[in-house]
Tab-separated table of C-alpha atoms in Angstrom:
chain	number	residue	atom	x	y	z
A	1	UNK	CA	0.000	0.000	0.000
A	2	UNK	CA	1.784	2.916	-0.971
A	3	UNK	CA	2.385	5.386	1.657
A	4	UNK	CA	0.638	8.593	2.323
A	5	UNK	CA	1.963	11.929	0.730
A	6	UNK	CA	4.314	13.991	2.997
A	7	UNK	CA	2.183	17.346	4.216
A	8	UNK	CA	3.552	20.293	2.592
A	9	UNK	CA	5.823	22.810	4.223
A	10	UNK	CA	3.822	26.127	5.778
A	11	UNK	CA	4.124	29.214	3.812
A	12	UNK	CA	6.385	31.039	5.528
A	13	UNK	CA	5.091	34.946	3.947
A	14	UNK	CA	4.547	37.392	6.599
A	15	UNK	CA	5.897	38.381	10.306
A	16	UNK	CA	3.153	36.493	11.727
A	17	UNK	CA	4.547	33.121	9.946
A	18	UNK	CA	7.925	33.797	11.220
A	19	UNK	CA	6.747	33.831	14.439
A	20	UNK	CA	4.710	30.807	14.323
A	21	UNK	CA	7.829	29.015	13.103
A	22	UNK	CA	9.998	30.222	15.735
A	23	UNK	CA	7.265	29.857	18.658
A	24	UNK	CA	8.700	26.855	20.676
A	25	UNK	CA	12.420	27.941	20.841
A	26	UNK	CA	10.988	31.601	21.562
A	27	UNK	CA	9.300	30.148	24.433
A	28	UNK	CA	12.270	28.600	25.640
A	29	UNK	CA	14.375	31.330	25.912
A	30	UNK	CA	11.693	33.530	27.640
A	31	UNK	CA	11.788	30.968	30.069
A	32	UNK	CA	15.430	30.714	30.699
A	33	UNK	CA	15.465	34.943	30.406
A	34	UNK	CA	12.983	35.098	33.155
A	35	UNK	CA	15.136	32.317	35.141
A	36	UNK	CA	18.502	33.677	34.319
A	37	UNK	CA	17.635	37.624	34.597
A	38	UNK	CA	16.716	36.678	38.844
A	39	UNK	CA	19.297	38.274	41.136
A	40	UNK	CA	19.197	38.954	45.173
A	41	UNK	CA	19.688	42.484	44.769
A	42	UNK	CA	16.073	43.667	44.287
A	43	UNK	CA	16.512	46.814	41.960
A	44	UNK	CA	17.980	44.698	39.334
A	45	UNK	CA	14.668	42.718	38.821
A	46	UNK	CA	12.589	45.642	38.746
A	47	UNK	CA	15.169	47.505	35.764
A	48	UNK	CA	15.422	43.676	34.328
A	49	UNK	CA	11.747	43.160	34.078
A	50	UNK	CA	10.821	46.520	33.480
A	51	UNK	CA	12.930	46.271	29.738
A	52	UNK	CA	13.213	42.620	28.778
A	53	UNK	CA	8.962	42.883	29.332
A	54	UNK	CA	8.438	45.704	27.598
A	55	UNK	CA	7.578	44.602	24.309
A	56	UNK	CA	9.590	44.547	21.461
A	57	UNK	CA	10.119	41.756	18.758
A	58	UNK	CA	12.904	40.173	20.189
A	59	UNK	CA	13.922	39.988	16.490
A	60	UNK	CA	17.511	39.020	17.157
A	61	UNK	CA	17.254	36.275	19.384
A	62	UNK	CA	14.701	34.953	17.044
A	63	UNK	CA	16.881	34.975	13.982
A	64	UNK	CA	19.586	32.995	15.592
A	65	UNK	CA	17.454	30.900	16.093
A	66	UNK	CA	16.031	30.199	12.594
A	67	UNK	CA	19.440	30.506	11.218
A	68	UNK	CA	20.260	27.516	13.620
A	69	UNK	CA	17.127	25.981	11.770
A	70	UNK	CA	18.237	26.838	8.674
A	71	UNK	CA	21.650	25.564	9.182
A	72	UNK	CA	20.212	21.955	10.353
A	73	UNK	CA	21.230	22.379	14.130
A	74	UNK	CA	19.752	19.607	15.971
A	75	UNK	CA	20.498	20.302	19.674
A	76	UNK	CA	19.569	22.397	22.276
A	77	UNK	CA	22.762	24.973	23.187
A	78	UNK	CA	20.883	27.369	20.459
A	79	UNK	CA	18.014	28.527	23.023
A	80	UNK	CA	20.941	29.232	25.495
A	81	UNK	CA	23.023	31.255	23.031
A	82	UNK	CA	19.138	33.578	22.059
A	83	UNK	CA	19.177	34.194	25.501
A	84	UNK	CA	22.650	35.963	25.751
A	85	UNK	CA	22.033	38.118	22.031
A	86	UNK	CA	18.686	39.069	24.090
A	87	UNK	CA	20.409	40.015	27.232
A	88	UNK	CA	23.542	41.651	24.990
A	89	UNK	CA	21.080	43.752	23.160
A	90	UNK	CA	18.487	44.524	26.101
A	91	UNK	CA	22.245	45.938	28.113
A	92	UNK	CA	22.655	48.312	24.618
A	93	UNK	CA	19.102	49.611	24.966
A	94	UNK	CA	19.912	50.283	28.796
A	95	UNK	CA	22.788	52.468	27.836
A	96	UNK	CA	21.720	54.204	24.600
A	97	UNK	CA	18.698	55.347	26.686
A	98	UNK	CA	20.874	56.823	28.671
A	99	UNK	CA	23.336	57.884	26.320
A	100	UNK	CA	20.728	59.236	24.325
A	101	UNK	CA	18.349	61.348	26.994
A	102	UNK	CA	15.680	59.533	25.847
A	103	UNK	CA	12.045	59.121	27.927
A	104	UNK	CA	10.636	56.433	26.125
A	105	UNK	CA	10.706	53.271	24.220
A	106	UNK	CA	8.385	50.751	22.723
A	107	UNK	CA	5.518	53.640	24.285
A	108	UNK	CA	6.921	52.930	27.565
A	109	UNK	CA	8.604	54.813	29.889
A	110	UNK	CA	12.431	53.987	29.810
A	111	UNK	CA	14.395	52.571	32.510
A	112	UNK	CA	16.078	55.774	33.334
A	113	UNK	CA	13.455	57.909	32.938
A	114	UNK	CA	12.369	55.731	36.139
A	115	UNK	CA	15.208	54.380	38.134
A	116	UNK	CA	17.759	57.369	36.859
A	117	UNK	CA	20.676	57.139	34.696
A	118	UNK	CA	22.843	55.122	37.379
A	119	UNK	CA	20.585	52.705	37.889
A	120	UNK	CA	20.336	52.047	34.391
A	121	UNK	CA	23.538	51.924	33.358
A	122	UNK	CA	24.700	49.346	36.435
A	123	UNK	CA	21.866	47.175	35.471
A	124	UNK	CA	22.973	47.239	31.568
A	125	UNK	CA	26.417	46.211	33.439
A	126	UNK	CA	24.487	43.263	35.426
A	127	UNK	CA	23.262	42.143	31.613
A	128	UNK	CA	26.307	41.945	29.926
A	129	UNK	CA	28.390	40.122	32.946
A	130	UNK	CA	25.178	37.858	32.660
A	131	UNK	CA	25.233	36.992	29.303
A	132	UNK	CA	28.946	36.148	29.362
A	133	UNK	CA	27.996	33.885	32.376
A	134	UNK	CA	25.711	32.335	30.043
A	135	UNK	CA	27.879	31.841	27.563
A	136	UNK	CA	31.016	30.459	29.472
A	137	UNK	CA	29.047	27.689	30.271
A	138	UNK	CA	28.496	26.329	26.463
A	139	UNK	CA	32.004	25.882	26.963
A	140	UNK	CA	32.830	26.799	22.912
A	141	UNK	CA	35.646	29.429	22.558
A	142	UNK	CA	34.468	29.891	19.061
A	143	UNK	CA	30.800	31.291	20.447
A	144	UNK	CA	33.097	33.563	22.948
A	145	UNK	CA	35.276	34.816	20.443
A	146	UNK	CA	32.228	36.108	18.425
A	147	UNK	CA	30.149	37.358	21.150
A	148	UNK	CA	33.479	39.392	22.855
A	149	UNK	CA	34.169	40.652	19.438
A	150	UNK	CA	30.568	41.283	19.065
A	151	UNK	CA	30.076	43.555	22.237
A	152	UNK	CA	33.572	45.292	21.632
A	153	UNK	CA	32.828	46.759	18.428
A	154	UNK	CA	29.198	47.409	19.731
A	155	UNK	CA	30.635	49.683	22.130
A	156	UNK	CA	32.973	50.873	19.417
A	157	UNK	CA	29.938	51.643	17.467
A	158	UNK	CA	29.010	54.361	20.247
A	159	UNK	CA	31.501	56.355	20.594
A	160	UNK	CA	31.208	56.532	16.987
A	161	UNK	CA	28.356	57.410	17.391
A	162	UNK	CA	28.696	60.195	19.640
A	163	UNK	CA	31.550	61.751	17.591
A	164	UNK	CA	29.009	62.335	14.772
A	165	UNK	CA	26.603	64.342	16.778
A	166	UNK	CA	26.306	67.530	16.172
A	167	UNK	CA	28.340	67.200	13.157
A	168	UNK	CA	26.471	67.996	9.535
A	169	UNK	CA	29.611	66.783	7.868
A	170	UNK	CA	29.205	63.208	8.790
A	171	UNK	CA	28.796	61.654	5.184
A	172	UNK	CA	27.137	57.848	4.450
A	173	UNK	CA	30.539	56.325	4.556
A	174	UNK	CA	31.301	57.563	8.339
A	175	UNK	CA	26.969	56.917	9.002
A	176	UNK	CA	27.291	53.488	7.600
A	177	UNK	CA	30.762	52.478	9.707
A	178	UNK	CA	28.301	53.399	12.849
A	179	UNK	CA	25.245	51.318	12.002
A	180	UNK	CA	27.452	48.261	11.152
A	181	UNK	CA	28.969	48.359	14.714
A	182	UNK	CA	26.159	49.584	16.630
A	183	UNK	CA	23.447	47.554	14.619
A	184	UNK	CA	24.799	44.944	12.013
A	185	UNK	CA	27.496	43.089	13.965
A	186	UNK	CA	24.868	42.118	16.717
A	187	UNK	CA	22.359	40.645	13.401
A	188	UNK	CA	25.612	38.796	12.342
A	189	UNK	CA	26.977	37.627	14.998
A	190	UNK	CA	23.133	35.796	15.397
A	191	UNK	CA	23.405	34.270	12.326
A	192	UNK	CA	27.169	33.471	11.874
A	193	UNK	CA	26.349	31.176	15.586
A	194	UNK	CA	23.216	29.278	13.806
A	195	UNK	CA	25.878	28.253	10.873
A	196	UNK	CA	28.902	27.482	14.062
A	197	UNK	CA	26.599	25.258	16.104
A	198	UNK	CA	25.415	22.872	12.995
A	199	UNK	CA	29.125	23.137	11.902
A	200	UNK	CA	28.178	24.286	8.517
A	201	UNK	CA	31.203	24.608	6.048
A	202	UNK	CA	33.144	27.870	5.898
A	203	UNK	CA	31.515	28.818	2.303
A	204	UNK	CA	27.977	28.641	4.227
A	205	UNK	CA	28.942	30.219	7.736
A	206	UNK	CA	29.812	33.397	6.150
A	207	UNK	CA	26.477	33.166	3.731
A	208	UNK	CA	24.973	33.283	7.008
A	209	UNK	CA	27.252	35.719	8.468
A	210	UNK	CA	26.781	38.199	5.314
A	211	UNK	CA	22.895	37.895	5.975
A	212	UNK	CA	23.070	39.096	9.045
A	213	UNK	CA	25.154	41.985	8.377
A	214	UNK	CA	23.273	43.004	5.209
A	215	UNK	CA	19.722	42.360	7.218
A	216	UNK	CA	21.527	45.037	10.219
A	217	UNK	CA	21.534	47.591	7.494
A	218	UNK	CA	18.504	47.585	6.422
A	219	UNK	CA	17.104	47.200	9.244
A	220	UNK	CA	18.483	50.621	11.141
A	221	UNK	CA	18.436	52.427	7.921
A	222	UNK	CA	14.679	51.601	7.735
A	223	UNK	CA	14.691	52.353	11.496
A	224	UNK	CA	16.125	55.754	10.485
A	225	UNK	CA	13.900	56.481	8.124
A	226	UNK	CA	10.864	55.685	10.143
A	227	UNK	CA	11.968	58.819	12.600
A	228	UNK	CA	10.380	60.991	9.766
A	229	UNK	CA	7.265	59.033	8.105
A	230	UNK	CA	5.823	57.375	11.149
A	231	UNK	CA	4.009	58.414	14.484
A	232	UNK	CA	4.879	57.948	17.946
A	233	UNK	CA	1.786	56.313	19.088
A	234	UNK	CA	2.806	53.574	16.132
A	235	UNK	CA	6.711	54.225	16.288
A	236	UNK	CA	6.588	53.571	20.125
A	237	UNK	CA	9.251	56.788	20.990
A	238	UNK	CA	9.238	60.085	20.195
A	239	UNK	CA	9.243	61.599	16.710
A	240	UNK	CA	12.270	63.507	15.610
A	241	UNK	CA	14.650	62.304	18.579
A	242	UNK	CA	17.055	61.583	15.936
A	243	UNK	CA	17.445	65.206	14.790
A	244	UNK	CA	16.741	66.208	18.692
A	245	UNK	CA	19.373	64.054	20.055
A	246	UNK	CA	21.891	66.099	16.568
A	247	UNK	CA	22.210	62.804	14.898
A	248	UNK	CA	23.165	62.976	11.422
A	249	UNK	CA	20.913	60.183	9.987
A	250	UNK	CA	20.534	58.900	6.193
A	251	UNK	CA	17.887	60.694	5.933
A	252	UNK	CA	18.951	64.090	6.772
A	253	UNK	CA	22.573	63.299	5.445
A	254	UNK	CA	20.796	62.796	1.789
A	255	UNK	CA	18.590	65.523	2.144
A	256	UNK	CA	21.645	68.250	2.903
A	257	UNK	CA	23.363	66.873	-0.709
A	258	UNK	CA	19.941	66.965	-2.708
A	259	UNK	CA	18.843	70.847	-0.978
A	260	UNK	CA	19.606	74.296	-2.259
A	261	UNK	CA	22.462	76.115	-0.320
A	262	UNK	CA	20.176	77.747	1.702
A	263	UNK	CA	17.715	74.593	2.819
A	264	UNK	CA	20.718	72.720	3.094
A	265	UNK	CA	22.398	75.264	5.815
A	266	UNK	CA	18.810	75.208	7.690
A	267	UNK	CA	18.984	71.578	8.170
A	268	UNK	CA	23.341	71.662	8.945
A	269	UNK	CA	22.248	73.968	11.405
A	270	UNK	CA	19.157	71.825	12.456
A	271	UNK	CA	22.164	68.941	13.331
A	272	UNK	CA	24.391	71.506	15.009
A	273	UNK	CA	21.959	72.860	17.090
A	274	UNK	CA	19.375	69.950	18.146
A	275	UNK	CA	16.346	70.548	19.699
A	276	UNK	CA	12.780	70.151	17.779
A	277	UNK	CA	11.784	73.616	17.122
A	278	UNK	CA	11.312	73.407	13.508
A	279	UNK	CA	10.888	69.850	13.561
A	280	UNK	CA	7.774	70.543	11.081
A	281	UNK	CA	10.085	72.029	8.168
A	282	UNK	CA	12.855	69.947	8.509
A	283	UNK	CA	10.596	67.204	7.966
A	284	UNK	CA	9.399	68.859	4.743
A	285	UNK	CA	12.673	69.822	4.030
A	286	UNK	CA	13.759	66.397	3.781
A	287	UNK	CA	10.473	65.105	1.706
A	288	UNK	CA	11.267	67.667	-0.821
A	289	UNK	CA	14.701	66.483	-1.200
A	290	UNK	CA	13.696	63.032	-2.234
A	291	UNK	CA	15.506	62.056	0.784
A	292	UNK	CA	13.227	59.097	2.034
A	293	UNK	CA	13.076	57.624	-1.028
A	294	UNK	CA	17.035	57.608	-1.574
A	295	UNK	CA	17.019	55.817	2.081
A	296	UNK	CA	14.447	53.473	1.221
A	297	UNK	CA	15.921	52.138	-1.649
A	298	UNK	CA	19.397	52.023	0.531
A	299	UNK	CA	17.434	49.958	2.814
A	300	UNK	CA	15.939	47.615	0.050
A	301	UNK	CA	19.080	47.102	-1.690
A	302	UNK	CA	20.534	45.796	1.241
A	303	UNK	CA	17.854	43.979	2.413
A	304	UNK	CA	18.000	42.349	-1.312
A	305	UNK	CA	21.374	41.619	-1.174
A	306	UNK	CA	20.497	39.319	2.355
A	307	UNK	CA	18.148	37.373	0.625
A	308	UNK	CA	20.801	36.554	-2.312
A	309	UNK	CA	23.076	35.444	0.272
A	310	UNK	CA	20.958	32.359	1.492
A	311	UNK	CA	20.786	30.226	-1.740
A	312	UNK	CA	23.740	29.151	-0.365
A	313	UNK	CA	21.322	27.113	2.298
A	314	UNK	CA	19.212	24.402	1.150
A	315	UNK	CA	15.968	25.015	0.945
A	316	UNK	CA	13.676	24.956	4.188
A	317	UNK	CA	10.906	26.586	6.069
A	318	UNK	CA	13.187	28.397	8.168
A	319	UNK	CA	15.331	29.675	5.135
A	320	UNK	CA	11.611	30.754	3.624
A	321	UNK	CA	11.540	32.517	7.287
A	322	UNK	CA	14.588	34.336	6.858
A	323	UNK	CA	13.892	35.716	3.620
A	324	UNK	CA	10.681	37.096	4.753
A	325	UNK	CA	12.706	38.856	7.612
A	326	UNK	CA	14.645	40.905	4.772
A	327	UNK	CA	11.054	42.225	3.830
A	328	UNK	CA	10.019	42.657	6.516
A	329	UNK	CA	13.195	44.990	7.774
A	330	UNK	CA	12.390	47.321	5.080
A	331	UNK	CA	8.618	47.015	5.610
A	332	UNK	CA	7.427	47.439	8.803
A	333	UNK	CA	6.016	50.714	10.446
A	334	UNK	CA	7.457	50.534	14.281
């Protein structure tokens, strides 16, 4: 009797699909977050929960953990290494809140807007010891030399960062050298650890590797771009903390090259200065440029260039998944 056809694989299309894929390991590393983030010293579980619950996509966790699908990891040391990207990332937030000034994330108060900047920043402290705890344990030098490289050039990434502020002469070259470090390296290193733990071939670790840094890109550039086209009730933080806050974004940095002398001074000015008081024209300014659209397509050709990079996988549901993250980078509205 001949045997019954195989079901088909889900379409794997939208966010929602990605999710539903990714749903069992997700729940996994909640649980070991929740386990791992406990401490005796109360104030740390009230900054801990207070960020790691607020929301959020927990979008790089989840793609190491489709890239470990993807890759044909069959284990369980994947859920353990989400876990530390999650707590590497939530310690960033900590400190670029602080960094940054900033009252509010995901349309929450942030932590320091609460507990104050020390508080915050000793906790972000607590997250990364944490998450090299975690990590030490796997007992794989190869998953420690990532992540330490990871986290250095992270912080690299922010005093890049804060050397740009204020400055209108910050071109894409010196913008892009900031959102690889502050944004991309964290997306690779996720992926590049899927590929290390099935012990994929070179050739096919740095496919993986090159997704995740292409997929960084477009993500913060779209994240960059949202700052000017979305709202904050849908956004989550305040509109126009980017220009506030002096940063020299894609947005604006196109904008100055495509204005006329005198727009382009008004929004050199608009970096120099901060502040939101003609956060209305700026805005316009940079719509008449054909500013967002430049960005945009900056953001689609890079999150093109990640989906190229994973024929090198064989086909899966969890490859589909991937892709779809690429699109949905570019795509989303918060």
């Amino acid at each position: 009797m001949p045997s019954a056809a195989a079901a088909p694989s889900p379409v794997i299309s939208d966010f929602a699909a990605v999710q539903a894929l990714a749903r069992p390991d997700m729940q996994a590393v909640d649980t070991l977050i929740r386990t791992r983030l406990s401490s005796d010293v109360v104030l740390i579980n009230q900054v801990s929960a207070h960020i790691v619950g607020g929301g959020g996509k927990r979008l790089r966790p989840m793609l190491h953990l489709l890239a470990a699908q993807a890759a044909g990891y069959r284990g369980d040391e994947h859920v353990q290494l989400a876990a530390v990207i999650e707590f590497i990332h939530t310690a960033t937030l900590l400190h670029d809140d602080v960094v940054d000034e900033s009252d509010l994330r995901r349309g929450r108060k942030t932590a320091n807007a609460m507990w104050g900047n020390a508080a915050s920043v000793l906790v972000g402290d607590f997250l990364y010891s944490r998450s090299f705890q975690l990590m030490v344990e796997l007992q794989r030098m190869r998953v420690m030399q990532i992540l330490a490289d990871t986290t250095n050039a992270i912080a690299e990434g922010e005093v890049l960062q804060l050397l740009n502020i204020g400055n209108p002469d910050t071109d894409e070259a010196a913008y892009l050298r900031v959102i690889e470090r502050k944004t991309a390296v964290l997306f690779a290193a996720a992926t590049r650890l899927g590929a290390v733990l099935a012990g994929l071939p070179p050739e096919q670790e740095e496919a993986l590797y090159r997704f995740g840094l292409d997929l960084g890109y477009a993500f913060q550039i779209a994240d960059d771009l949202l700052d000017y086209v979305s709202d904050a009730d849908t956004l989550g933080k305040n509109i126009g903390d980017d220009i506030a806050e002096g940063k020299p974004t894609l947005p604006l940095i196109y904008a100055i090259a495509r204005s006329e002398p005198a727009q382009a001074q008004s929004l050199r000015r608009a970096i120099e200065s901060g502040g939101l008081d003609s956060l209305d024209n700026i805005v316009a300014a940079i719509r008449d440029s054909g500013a967002l659209e430049l960005t945009r397509a900056k953001a689609l050709d890079y999150a093109d260039a990640a989906r190229g990079g994973l024929h090198a996988l064989p086909p899966s549901p969890a490859r589909d998944a991937l892709e779809t993250l690429a699109r949905y980078a570019v795509d989303r509205t918060y």
